[in-house]
Coordinates of C-alpha atoms (C1' of nucleotides) in Angstrom, one line a residue:
Chain Q
M548 CA 21.5 88.1 -12.8
G549 CA 24.0 86.0 -11.0
V550 CA 23.3 81.5 -10.2
L551 CA 20.9 80.2 -8.1
V552 CA 22.8 78.5 -4.9
S553 CA 21.8 77.2 -1.9
I554 CA 21.2 78.6 1.5
G555 CA 24.6 76.5 2.4
D556 CA 27.0 77.8 -0.5
F557 CA 25.2 81.0 0.5
S558 CA 26.5 81.3 3.8
R559 CA 29.3 80.0 3.0
M560 CA 30.0 83.0 0.5
T561 CA 28.9 85.5 2.8
Y562 CA 30.0 84.0 6.5
L563 CA 26.8 84.3 7.9
S564 CA 25.2 81.4 9.3
V565 CA 22.5 79.9 7.9
K566 CA 20.5 80.7 11.0
A567 CA 21.1 84.3 10.6
L568 CA 20.3 84.2 7.0
R569 CA 16.8 82.6 7.9
H570 CA 16.4 85.4 10.4
Y571 CA 17.1 88.0 8.1
H572 CA 14.5 86.7 5.3
D573 CA 11.9 86.5 8.0
I574 CA 12.3 90.0 8.9
G575 CA 12.4 91.2 5.6
L576 CA 16.6 92.5 5.3
L577 CA 17.3 89.9 2.8
K578 CA 15.2 88.1 0.9
P579 CA 15.9 84.9 -1.2
A580 CA 15.9 85.4 -4.5
Q581 CA 13.7 82.9 -4.7
V582 CA 11.3 80.3 -2.5
D583 CA 10.3 77.1 -3.2
A584 CA 6.8 77.0 -2.7
A585 CA 6.9 73.4 -2.1
T586 CA 9.6 72.7 0.1
G587 CA 10.1 76.0 1.5
Y588 CA 13.9 75.5 0.2
R589 CA 15.4 79.3 0.1
S590 CA 17.4 80.0 -4.0
Y591 CA 19.7 83.1 -3.2
D592 CA 21.4 85.1 -6.3
T593 CA 25.1 85.1 -6.3
S594 CA 24.3 89.1 -7.1
Q595 CA 23.2 89.5 -3.5
I596 CA 26.1 88.6 -2.1
A597 CA 27.8 92.4 -2.0
I598 CA 24.6 93.6 0.0
A599 CA 24.9 90.3 2.8
Q600 CA 28.8 91.4 3.3
V601 CA 27.7 94.9 3.7
I602 CA 25.2 93.3 6.6
R603 CA 27.6 91.4 8.0
R604 CA 30.1 94.3 8.5
F605 CA 28.0 96.3 10.3
R606 CA 26.4 93.6 12.6
E607 CA 29.8 92.9 13.4
L608 CA 30.2 97.0 14.4
D609 CA 27.4 95.9 16.1
M610 CA 24.9 98.1 14.3
P611 CA 21.2 97.4 15.6
L612 CA 19.5 95.4 12.3
E613 CA 16.6 97.9 12.3
Q614 CA 19.5 100.4 11.4
V615 CA 21.3 98.0 8.9
K616 CA 17.7 98.1 7.4
E617 CA 17.5 101.8 6.9
V618 CA 20.8 101.6 5.6
V619 CA 20.3 99.0 3.1
D620 CA 16.9 100.1 1.6
A621 CA 17.9 103.8 1.6
P622 CA 16.0 104.7 -1.4
D623 CA 18.2 108.0 -1.5
L624 CA 22.2 107.0 -2.3
G625 CA 22.8 110.6 -0.3
A626 CA 20.6 109.8 2.8
R627 CA 21.8 106.1 3.1
N628 CA 25.9 107.3 2.9
R629 CA 25.2 110.4 5.4
A630 CA 23.6 107.7 7.7
I631 CA 27.0 105.4 7.5
V632 CA 29.0 108.5 7.6
A633 CA 27.2 109.3 10.7
Y634 CA 27.2 105.6 12.7
L635 CA 31.0 105.4 11.4
H636 CA 31.6 108.2 13.5
R637 CA 30.1 107.4 16.6
M638 CA 31.9 103.9 16.2
E639 CA 35.0 106.2 16.7
A640 CA 33.9 108.3 19.5
Q641 CA 32.9 104.7 20.9
L642 CA 36.6 103.5 20.2
D643 CA 37.8 106.6 22.2
H644 CA 35.6 106.0 24.6
T645 CA 36.7 102.6 25.3
R646 CA 40.2 103.4 25.7
E647 CA 39.4 105.9 28.2
T648 CA 37.7 103.1 30.0
V649 CA 40.3 100.9 29.8
A650 CA 43.0 103.5 31.0
S651 CA 40.4 104.4 33.9
L652 CA 40.2 100.7 34.4
R653 CA 43.4 100.3 34.8
A654 CA 44.2 103.2 37.2
L655 CA 41.4 102.4 39.4
L656 CA 42.8 98.8 39.5
E657 CA 46.4 100.0 40.5
D658 CA 45.3 102.6 42.9
P659 CA 41.8 102.0 44.4
T660 CA 41.7 105.3 46.4
P661 CA 43.4 108.1 44.6
S662 CA 44.3 111.2 45.9
Q663 CA 42.7 114.1 44.1
P664 CA 44.0 117.5 44.7
H665 CA 40.3 119.0 45.5
R666 CA 39.0 116.2 47.7
E667 CA 37.7 118.3 50.2
V668 CA 33.2 119.3 50.1
R669 CA 32.9 122.9 50.4
Y670 CA 29.3 124.3 51.0
R671 CA 27.4 126.7 48.7
T672 CA 24.5 128.6 48.9
V673 CA 23.6 129.2 45.2
V674 CA 21.1 132.2 44.4
A675 CA 18.0 131.5 41.2
T676 CA 19.4 132.1 37.8
R677 CA 18.0 133.2 35.0
A678 CA 19.6 130.9 32.1
L679 CA 19.2 129.8 28.4
A680 CA 18.8 126.0 28.4
I681 CA 18.3 122.7 26.5
S682 CA 15.9 120.3 28.6
E683 CA 15.2 116.9 27.5
R684 CA 14.8 113.6 28.9
V685 CA 18.3 111.6 28.1
Y686 CA 19.3 107.9 27.9
M687 CA 22.6 107.7 30.1
D688 CA 24.6 105.9 27.4
E689 CA 23.4 108.6 25.3
L690 CA 24.6 111.4 27.2
E691 CA 28.1 112.7 26.1
D692 CA 26.8 113.2 22.3
W693 CA 23.8 115.3 23.9
W694 CA 26.3 116.9 25.9
A695 CA 28.1 117.8 23.2
A696 CA 25.7 119.1 20.9
A697 CA 23.5 120.9 23.5
F698 CA 26.2 123.0 24.4
D699 CA 27.5 123.6 20.8
E700 CA 23.7 124.5 19.8
L701 CA 23.4 127.0 23.4
H702 CA 27.3 128.9 22.5
Q703 CA 25.9 129.4 18.9
L704 CA 23.4 130.8 20.3
L705 CA 25.2 133.3 23.3
T706 CA 27.9 134.0 20.6
T707 CA 25.7 136.4 18.0
P708 CA 27.5 139.2 16.9
G709 CA 28.4 141.8 19.7
R710 CA 27.3 139.9 22.7
P711 CA 30.1 138.0 24.5
L712 CA 30.1 134.5 25.9
P713 CA 28.5 134.9 29.2
G714 CA 28.5 132.9 32.8
Q715 CA 29.5 129.2 32.4
D716 CA 28.4 126.0 31.5
A717 CA 26.2 124.0 34.1
A718 CA 23.8 121.2 34.0
L719 CA 21.2 119.7 35.9
Y720 CA 20.5 116.1 36.3
E721 CA 17.1 114.3 37.7
G722 CA 17.9 111.6 40.2
E723 CA 15.9 109.3 37.9
F724 CA 18.9 109.5 35.4
F725 CA 21.1 107.8 37.5
E726 CA 18.3 105.3 39.3
A727 CA 16.7 104.4 35.8
G728 CA 19.0 105.1 33.8
H729 CA 17.5 108.0 31.7
G730 CA 15.7 111.0 32.7
R731 CA 16.1 114.9 32.5
V732 CA 18.8 116.5 31.8
T733 CA 18.8 120.2 31.5
A734 CA 21.9 121.9 29.5
F735 CA 21.8 125.8 30.9
A736 CA 24.2 128.8 30.5
P737 CA 23.3 131.5 32.5
I738 CA 22.4 134.9 31.1
T739 CA 21.9 138.7 31.8
G740 CA 20.0 139.9 28.5
T741 CA 16.8 138.1 26.7
P742 CA 18.6 136.1 23.9
A743 CA 16.9 135.0 21.0
S744 CA 15.6 131.3 22.6
S745 CA 15.5 129.2 19.2
G746 CA 15.4 125.5 18.7
R747 CA 15.7 123.5 21.5
A748 CA 16.5 126.2 23.5
A749 CA 14.8 127.9 25.8
V750 CA 14.8 130.7 28.7
V751 CA 14.2 129.5 32.3
E752 CA 14.8 130.2 35.9
I753 CA 16.9 127.8 37.4
P754 CA 16.3 127.7 41.2
A755 CA 18.5 128.2 44.0
A756 CA 20.1 125.7 45.9
E757 CA 22.1 125.1 49.0
L758 CA 24.7 122.7 47.7
A759 CA 27.4 120.4 48.8
V760 CA 30.0 120.7 46.3
M761 CA 33.1 118.8 45.5
T762 CA 35.6 119.6 42.1
H763 CA 36.3 116.6 40.0
T764 CA 39.5 116.9 37.6
G765 CA 40.2 114.3 35.4
S766 CA 38.6 113.0 32.6
F767 CA 34.7 112.4 32.5
A768 CA 35.2 109.0 32.5
D769 CA 36.5 109.2 36.6
L770 CA 33.6 110.9 37.2
D771 CA 31.7 108.4 39.0
T772 CA 35.1 108.6 41.3
T773 CA 34.1 112.1 42.8
Y774 CA 30.8 111.5 42.4
A775 CA 31.0 108.4 45.3
A776 CA 33.4 110.8 47.3
L777 CA 30.9 113.7 47.7
G778 CA 28.3 111.1 48.2
T779 CA 30.0 109.5 50.9
V780 CA 30.2 112.2 52.5
V781 CA 26.4 113.8 51.9
A782 CA 26.0 110.5 53.4
E783 CA 28.1 110.6 56.8
R784 CA 26.6 113.6 57.5
A785 CA 23.2 112.7 57.0
L786 CA 22.3 115.2 54.4
G787 CA 19.4 114.2 52.6
V788 CA 19.4 115.2 48.6
A789 CA 16.9 117.2 47.6
G790 CA 16.0 118.0 43.9
P791 CA 18.8 117.2 40.9
I792 CA 22.1 117.1 41.0
R793 CA 24.2 120.2 39.2
E794 CA 27.8 119.5 37.4
Y795 CA 29.6 123.3 36.9
Y796 CA 31.7 123.2 33.5
L797 CA 35.1 125.1 34.6
P798 CA 37.3 126.7 31.6
A799 CA 40.7 124.4 32.1
E800 CA 43.8 125.5 34.0
P801 CA 46.2 126.9 31.4
G802 CA 48.6 123.8 30.6
E803 CA 45.6 121.2 31.6
Q804 CA 43.6 121.4 28.5
H805 CA 43.2 117.6 28.5
M806 CA 41.5 117.6 31.6
Q807 CA 37.9 118.5 32.9
R808 CA 37.3 120.5 36.1
I809 CA 34.0 120.4 37.0
E810 CA 32.3 121.4 39.8
V811 CA 29.8 118.4 41.1
G812 CA 27.2 119.8 43.5
W813 CA 24.8 117.8 45.8
P814 CA 21.4 120.2 46.8
I815 CA 21.3 119.0 50.2
F816 CA 19.0 119.3 53.5
H817 CA 19.2 118.1 56.8
T818 CA 17.5 114.6 57.6
A819 CA 17.5 112.2 60.6
G820 CA 19.8 110.2 58.9
R821 CA 19.8 106.1 59.0
K822 CA 20.3 104.0 61.5
P823 CA 23.1 101.6 60.5
Chain I
M388 CA 33.2 100.0 57.7
G389 CA 31.5 103.2 56.2
V390 CA 27.9 104.2 56.3
L391 CA 24.7 102.4 54.9
V392 CA 23.2 104.0 52.5
S393 CA 19.7 103.5 50.3
I394 CA 19.6 101.9 47.2
G395 CA 18.8 105.2 45.8
D396 CA 21.8 106.9 47.0
F397 CA 24.2 104.5 46.1
S398 CA 22.8 104.4 42.2
R399 CA 23.9 107.7 42.4
M400 CA 27.0 107.2 44.0
T401 CA 27.9 104.4 41.2
Y402 CA 26.6 105.4 38.3
L403 CA 24.5 101.9 38.2
S404 CA 20.7 101.8 38.0
V405 CA 18.5 100.6 40.5
K406 CA 17.7 98.0 38.2
A407 CA 20.9 96.5 37.7
L408 CA 22.0 97.1 41.4
R409 CA 18.8 94.7 42.3
H410 CA 19.9 92.5 39.4
Y411 CA 23.5 92.3 40.8
H412 CA 21.6 91.2 44.0
D413 CA 19.7 88.5 42.5
I414 CA 23.0 86.6 40.6
G415 CA 25.4 87.4 44.0
L416 CA 27.5 89.9 42.5
L417 CA 27.2 92.6 44.4
K418 CA 25.0 91.5 47.8
P419 CA 24.0 94.8 49.7
A420 CA 25.1 95.1 53.0
Q421 CA 22.0 94.8 54.4
V422 CA 18.5 93.8 53.8
D423 CA 15.5 94.6 55.9
A424 CA 13.6 91.2 57.1
A425 CA 10.4 93.3 57.0
T426 CA 10.8 95.9 54.1
G427 CA 13.0 93.8 51.6
Y428 CA 14.9 97.1 51.8
R429 CA 18.3 97.2 50.6
S430 CA 21.2 98.7 52.5
Y431 CA 24.5 99.2 51.2
D432 CA 27.6 100.6 52.6
T433 CA 29.9 103.0 51.0
S434 CA 32.6 100.6 51.3
Q435 CA 31.2 99.0 48.3
I436 CA 31.2 101.8 46.1
A437 CA 35.0 100.5 45.1
I438 CA 33.8 97.0 43.7
A439 CA 30.5 98.8 42.2
Q440 CA 32.9 101.1 39.8
V441 CA 34.9 98.6 38.8
I442 CA 32.1 96.3 38.1
R443 CA 30.2 99.6 35.9
R444 CA 33.2 99.7 33.8
F445 CA 34.1 96.3 32.7
R446 CA 30.3 95.9 32.1
E447 CA 30.9 98.8 29.9
L448 CA 33.4 97.1 28.2
D449 CA 30.9 94.4 27.5
M450 CA 32.5 92.0 30.1
P451 CA 30.1 89.2 30.6
L452 CA 28.6 89.4 34.3
E453 CA 29.7 85.7 35.0
Q454 CA 32.9 86.7 34.2
V455 CA 32.8 90.0 36.1
K456 CA 32.0 87.7 39.0
E457 CA 35.1 85.4 38.7
V458 CA 37.4 88.7 38.9
V459 CA 35.4 90.2 41.7
D460 CA 34.9 86.9 43.6
A461 CA 38.9 86.0 42.9
P462 CA 40.4 85.0 46.2
D463 CA 44.1 84.8 44.6
L464 CA 44.9 88.6 43.7
G465 CA 47.2 87.2 41.1
A466 CA 45.2 85.3 39.2
R467 CA 42.6 87.9 39.5
N468 CA 45.2 90.7 37.8
R469 CA 46.2 87.9 35.4
A470 CA 42.3 87.6 33.8
I471 CA 42.0 91.2 34.0
V472 CA 45.1 91.8 32.0
A473 CA 44.0 88.9 29.5
Y474 CA 40.5 90.6 29.1
L475 CA 41.9 93.9 28.6
H476 CA 44.1 92.5 25.5
R477 CA 41.3 90.8 24.4
M478 CA 39.6 94.3 24.4
E479 CA 43.0 95.7 22.5
A480 CA 42.9 93.3 19.9
Q481 CA 39.1 93.8 19.3
L482 CA 39.6 97.4 18.9
D483 CA 42.5 96.7 16.5
H484 CA 39.6 94.3 14.7
T485 CA 37.2 97.5 14.7
R486 CA 39.7 99.4 13.1
E487 CA 39.8 96.9 10.3
T488 CA 36.2 96.0 9.7
V489 CA 35.5 100.3 9.7
A490 CA 38.4 100.8 7.1
S491 CA 37.0 97.2 5.3
L492 CA 33.6 98.5 5.0
R493 CA 34.8 102.1 3.6
A494 CA 36.4 100.2 1.3
L495 CA 33.5 98.1 0.2
L496 CA 30.7 100.9 0.0
E497 CA 33.3 103.0 -1.9
D498 CA 34.5 100.6 -4.7
P499 CA 31.9 97.2 -3.9
T500 CA 33.5 95.5 -6.6
P501 CA 37.1 96.1 -6.5
S502 CA 39.3 94.1 -9.1
Q503 CA 42.2 92.4 -7.3
P504 CA 45.4 91.4 -9.0
H505 CA 44.7 87.6 -8.8
R506 CA 40.7 87.6 -9.2
E507 CA 41.0 84.5 -12.0
V508 CA 40.5 80.6 -10.6
R509 CA 42.9 77.8 -11.2
Y510 CA 42.1 74.1 -10.2
R511 CA 45.0 71.9 -8.8
T512 CA 45.1 68.6 -7.4
V513 CA 46.4 68.2 -4.5
V514 CA 48.3 64.5 -2.9
A515 CA 47.4 63.4 0.3
T516 CA 49.8 64.8 2.7
R517 CA 51.3 63.6 6.3
A518 CA 50.9 66.6 8.8
L519 CA 51.8 68.3 12.4
A520 CA 48.1 69.3 13.0
I521 CA 46.3 70.8 15.7
S522 CA 41.9 70.2 15.1
E523 CA 39.4 71.9 17.2
R524 CA 35.6 72.8 17.2
V525 CA 36.0 76.5 17.0
Y526 CA 33.3 79.7 16.9
M527 CA 33.7 82.1 14.6
D528 CA 34.0 84.9 16.6
E529 CA 37.0 83.0 18.5
L530 CA 38.9 82.0 15.2
E531 CA 41.4 84.6 15.3
D532 CA 42.9 83.8 18.6
W533 CA 42.9 80.5 17.7
W534 CA 44.9 80.5 14.7
A535 CA 47.1 82.3 16.0
A536 CA 47.8 80.1 19.2
A537 CA 47.6 77.2 17.2
F538 CA 50.5 78.3 14.6
D539 CA 52.1 79.4 17.3
E540 CA 51.9 76.0 19.2
L541 CA 53.0 73.9 15.8
H542 CA 56.0 76.3 14.9
Q543 CA 57.3 76.3 18.2
L544 CA 56.6 71.9 18.0
L545 CA 58.3 72.5 14.3
T546 CA 61.2 74.7 15.0
T547 CA 63.2 72.2 17.7
P548 CA 67.0 72.0 17.3
G549 CA 68.5 71.0 14.0
R550 CA 64.9 71.0 11.8
P551 CA 64.2 73.2 10.3
L552 CA 60.5 75.0 9.6
P553 CA 59.0 73.0 6.7
G554 CA 56.4 73.0 4.2
Q555 CA 53.6 75.9 4.3
D556 CA 51.0 76.6 7.0
A557 CA 47.2 75.3 6.0
A558 CA 43.8 75.1 7.4
L559 CA 41.0 73.4 7.1
Y560 CA 37.3 74.4 7.4
E561 CA 34.4 72.0 7.8
G562 CA 31.5 73.4 6.1
E563 CA 29.5 73.5 9.2
F564 CA 32.2 76.3 10.7
F565 CA 30.3 78.7 8.2
E566 CA 26.9 77.3 8.4
A567 CA 26.1 76.8 11.7
G568 CA 29.1 79.8 13.2
H569 CA 30.8 77.1 14.7
G570 CA 32.6 73.6 13.5
R571 CA 36.2 71.8 13.3
V572 CA 39.2 73.5 12.1
T573 CA 42.5 72.2 11.7
A574 CA 45.1 74.0 11.5
F575 CA 48.2 72.2 10.0
A576 CA 51.7 72.3 8.4
P577 CA 52.7 69.2 6.2
I578 CA 56.1 67.5 7.4
T579 CA 58.5 64.7 6.0
G580 CA 59.9 63.6 9.6
T581 CA 58.3 62.4 12.4
P582 CA 58.4 65.3 15.2
A583 CA 57.5 65.0 19.0
S584 CA 53.7 65.3 18.9
S585 CA 52.9 66.8 22.3
G586 CA 49.9 69.2 23.5
R587 CA 47.3 69.3 21.4
A588 CA 49.0 69.1 18.3
A589 CA 48.8 65.3 16.8
V590 CA 50.3 63.9 13.3
V591 CA 47.4 63.5 11.0
E592 CA 47.2 62.4 7.1
I593 CA 45.1 65.3 5.1
P594 CA 43.7 63.7 2.6
A595 CA 43.9 64.4 -1.3
A596 CA 41.4 66.7 -2.9
E597 CA 40.8 68.6 -6.1
L598 CA 40.4 72.6 -5.8
A599 CA 39.4 75.4 -7.1
V600 CA 41.7 78.0 -5.7
M601 CA 41.8 82.0 -5.9
T602 CA 44.5 83.7 -4.1
H603 CA 43.7 86.4 -1.4
T604 CA 46.1 89.7 -1.6
G605 CA 45.3 92.1 1.1
S606 CA 43.5 92.0 5.4
F607 CA 41.7 89.1 6.7
A608 CA 39.0 91.0 7.3
D609 CA 38.3 91.0 3.3
L610 CA 38.5 87.8 2.9
D611 CA 35.0 86.9 2.6
T612 CA 35.3 89.0 -1.0
T613 CA 37.6 86.6 -2.1
Y614 CA 35.2 83.6 -1.3
A615 CA 32.2 85.4 -2.7
A616 CA 33.9 85.4 -5.8
L617 CA 35.4 82.1 -5.7
G618 CA 32.0 80.7 -4.2
T619 CA 30.4 82.3 -7.7
V620 CA 32.7 81.3 -9.8
V621 CA 32.1 77.1 -8.4
A622 CA 28.5 78.0 -8.9
E623 CA 28.7 79.3 -12.3
R624 CA 30.9 75.9 -13.5
A625 CA 28.1 73.9 -11.5
L626 CA 30.7 72.5 -9.3
G627 CA 29.5 70.9 -6.2
V628 CA 31.6 71.5 -2.7
A629 CA 32.8 68.2 -1.1
G630 CA 34.4 68.7 2.2
P631 CA 36.2 71.1 4.4
I632 CA 37.3 74.3 2.4
R633 CA 41.0 74.9 2.1
E634 CA 43.4 78.0 3.0
Y635 CA 46.9 77.9 2.8
Y636 CA 49.5 80.7 4.1
L637 CA 52.0 81.9 1.5
P638 CA 54.5 83.9 2.8
A639 CA 54.4 87.5 2.4
E640 CA 55.6 89.5 -1.0
P641 CA 58.7 91.4 0.1
G642 CA 57.6 95.3 0.8
E643 CA 54.1 94.1 1.5
Q644 CA 55.0 92.5 5.0
H645 CA 51.3 94.0 5.9
M646 CA 49.4 92.2 3.6
Q647 CA 48.2 88.8 4.1
R648 CA 48.7 86.2 0.7
I649 CA 46.1 83.2 1.4
E650 CA 45.1 80.7 -1.2
V651 CA 41.8 79.5 -0.7
G652 CA 40.6 76.2 -1.8
W653 CA 37.4 74.6 -2.7
P654 CA 37.5 71.1 -2.8
I655 CA 34.4 70.3 -6.0
F656 CA 33.3 67.8 -7.9
H657 CA 30.8 67.9 -10.9
T658 CA 27.2 67.8 -9.9
A659 CA 24.2 68.3 -12.7
G660 CA 23.8 72.0 -11.5
R661 CA 20.6 74.2 -9.6
K662 CA 18.1 75.2 -12.8
P663 CA 17.1 78.3 -12.1
Chain N
dT1083 C1' 18.7 52.8 1.6
dT1084 C1' 21.5 56.1 3.9
dG1085 C1' 23.2 60.5 4.4
dC1086 C1' 22.7 65.0 3.3
dT1087 C1' 20.8 69.4 3.1
dC1088 C1' 17.2 71.8 4.0
dC1089 C1' 12.2 73.1 6.6
dT1090 C1' 9.6 75.0 10.4
dC1091 C1' 8.0 75.9 15.3
dA1092 C1' 9.2 76.6 20.2
dC1093 C1' 11.7 77.3 23.3
dG1094 C1' 16.7 79.5 25.8
dT1095 C1' 20.0 83.2 26.3
dC1096 C1' 22.2 87.6 28.1
dA1097 C1' 21.6 91.5 31.0
dC1098 C1' 18.8 94.1 32.5
dG1099 C1' 14.4 97.4 31.2
dT1100 C1' 9.5 98.0 31.3
dG1101 C1' 4.9 98.1 33.4
dA1102 C1' 1.8 96.6 36.9
dG1103 C1' 0.3 96.7 41.8
dG1104 C1' 1.4 97.3 46.1
dT1105 C1' 4.3 98.7 51.1
dG1106 C1' 6.0 101.9 54.5
dG1107 C1' 7.5 106.1 56.4
dC1108 C1' 8.0 111.5 56.9
Chain X
dT7 C1' -3.4 112.4 53.5
dT8 C1' 0.2 112.4 50.0
dG9 C1' 4.0 112.0 47.7
dC10 C1' 8.3 109.4 47.3
dT11 C1' 10.9 105.4 48.1
dC12 C1' 11.6 101.0 48.0
dC13 C1' 9.8 96.4 47.0
dT14 C1' 8.3 91.8 43.9
dC15 C1' 6.4 89.6 40.1
dA16 C1' 6.3 88.7 34.9
dC17 C1' 6.9 89.7 31.1
dG18 C1' 10.0 91.9 27.2
dT19 C1' 13.8 92.9 24.0
dC20 C1' 17.7 92.2 20.8
dA21 C1' 19.8 89.3 17.6
dC22 C1' 20.4 84.8 17.0
dG23 C1' 21.5 79.8 19.0
dT24 C1' 20.0 75.4 20.3
dG25 C1' 17.5 71.5 19.7
dA26 C1' 13.4 68.4 18.1
dG27 C1' 11.1 66.6 14.6
dG28 C1' 10.5 66.2 9.9
dT29 C1' 10.9 66.4 4.5
dG30 C1' 12.8 65.7 -0.4
dG31 C1' 16.6 64.6 -3.8
dC32 C1' 20.8 61.8 -4.8

DNA sequence: TTGCTCCTCACGTCACGTGAGGTGGC
DNA sequence: TTGCTCCTCACGTCACGTGAGGTGGC
């Protein structure tokens, strides 16, 4: 195809370090055009530069090598492009996330104890409900994607012709989800009839619970401040946590479309407390 | 201060996993308010939630723990805020960088072999020059910051009253910079007089060289495509590389302020070539 | 001959995650 | 008694980087 060059030359043409190139050879991501049997010297073909540059750019975006391999090795051009577009989409979502985190951090550092409008705790007894639910083990850093997809799926099933969207969105989070960084999350929407449960969705019974509830107003990125405030109150009153934490997603107030309103509910029972 | 809670409760209040909390204890970043001598059980104080949340946000932004520790432990509030502001600045620069990489990748995938206007190679003999220079070992991923700071410093020294900015900006990159991912980079600006060399800047002699030159027009993110094109030509003609690669930064054409114009020069000598 | 480029192990890094195996209090 | 929460090792992960120690061609 082109000309054979040494690993050093190829490194300078691609901005990939020699160590990286050897590593890519080891895992079979980018094989030299030729390897000298006697010396082990690698020779690359200049026609390999294009692939190398694509690899470098994906790595700059922190795409895992496993995934880079899939993209580069994809036999089908359509599948390859779909994978790339999907990844770039997620990159853009992550950029938004980073921006939010920066904003949230700035706010936190400027005013460590923000005076939110709804900081008081209410107690509420909820009865068991039938609901259409999607329940899966989810990793914490994948929650936002999972959450959006799950409620999209539920809404599609619940808004079939003639059936208006009932109830409200909510979710259960097992303790493990927070403590281990992954655990069962159940996205659900209460129902009265019997909708067609298809795909991941199933009809389940959400158990009754006694909840300590605090309302969060703001972005998802700040939700932990409400967990902290609610958790502190629960701890001060010596209340134990019994079962998964709940979140109820309320419709936004008119004129505050960008603000989330979330009721966070900790299921409680009375304990002897923890001696200081 | 507040109430003591178990590591599990504290995990739920801060969104930090139990494993992460134990790790932060191990390295002394976030020590539990109390540790039971008999059982080893950790107890956290609810007043520690604020620090924990700041730590989590910095980690979400991938700040290294070492640096998080510095920020959190900073005795002086001014120093702390400066460190934070500096980091957020770099985050924003990185966001720009990511956007550029995404754009560059898109372009690369749409048209793998772009027909740039100035793709031809010229040969040029440059004579030795006296220059004001800043020369340091630089890591590849820190190059952009270093580059901007170095030329800022040089320009400041060269535009003292009565002395106009002479010559043009240029830099030398040792082979090691590309091959190992870090190496000596020398930012320089040719001079005629004898300016006050202060700070990192010193007067040096830039050696003569015979160069194969290609002009790059576009962003820094795409510069590797020009390296690839130039490197290919040099390899095809069986020319060896002798000494550091040069870049000359040309003033932008009027009406193309956002486009960089960079002459890339590979110092060459004639070889027997590499047998295919 | 010397310096340069290239090679292969083997181990280190970073921030935890993943079990294994075990304890303490309701 | 059982299940739950917590504990401490020890090792794994990911994408290379960091030496050590050695070879081959000009």
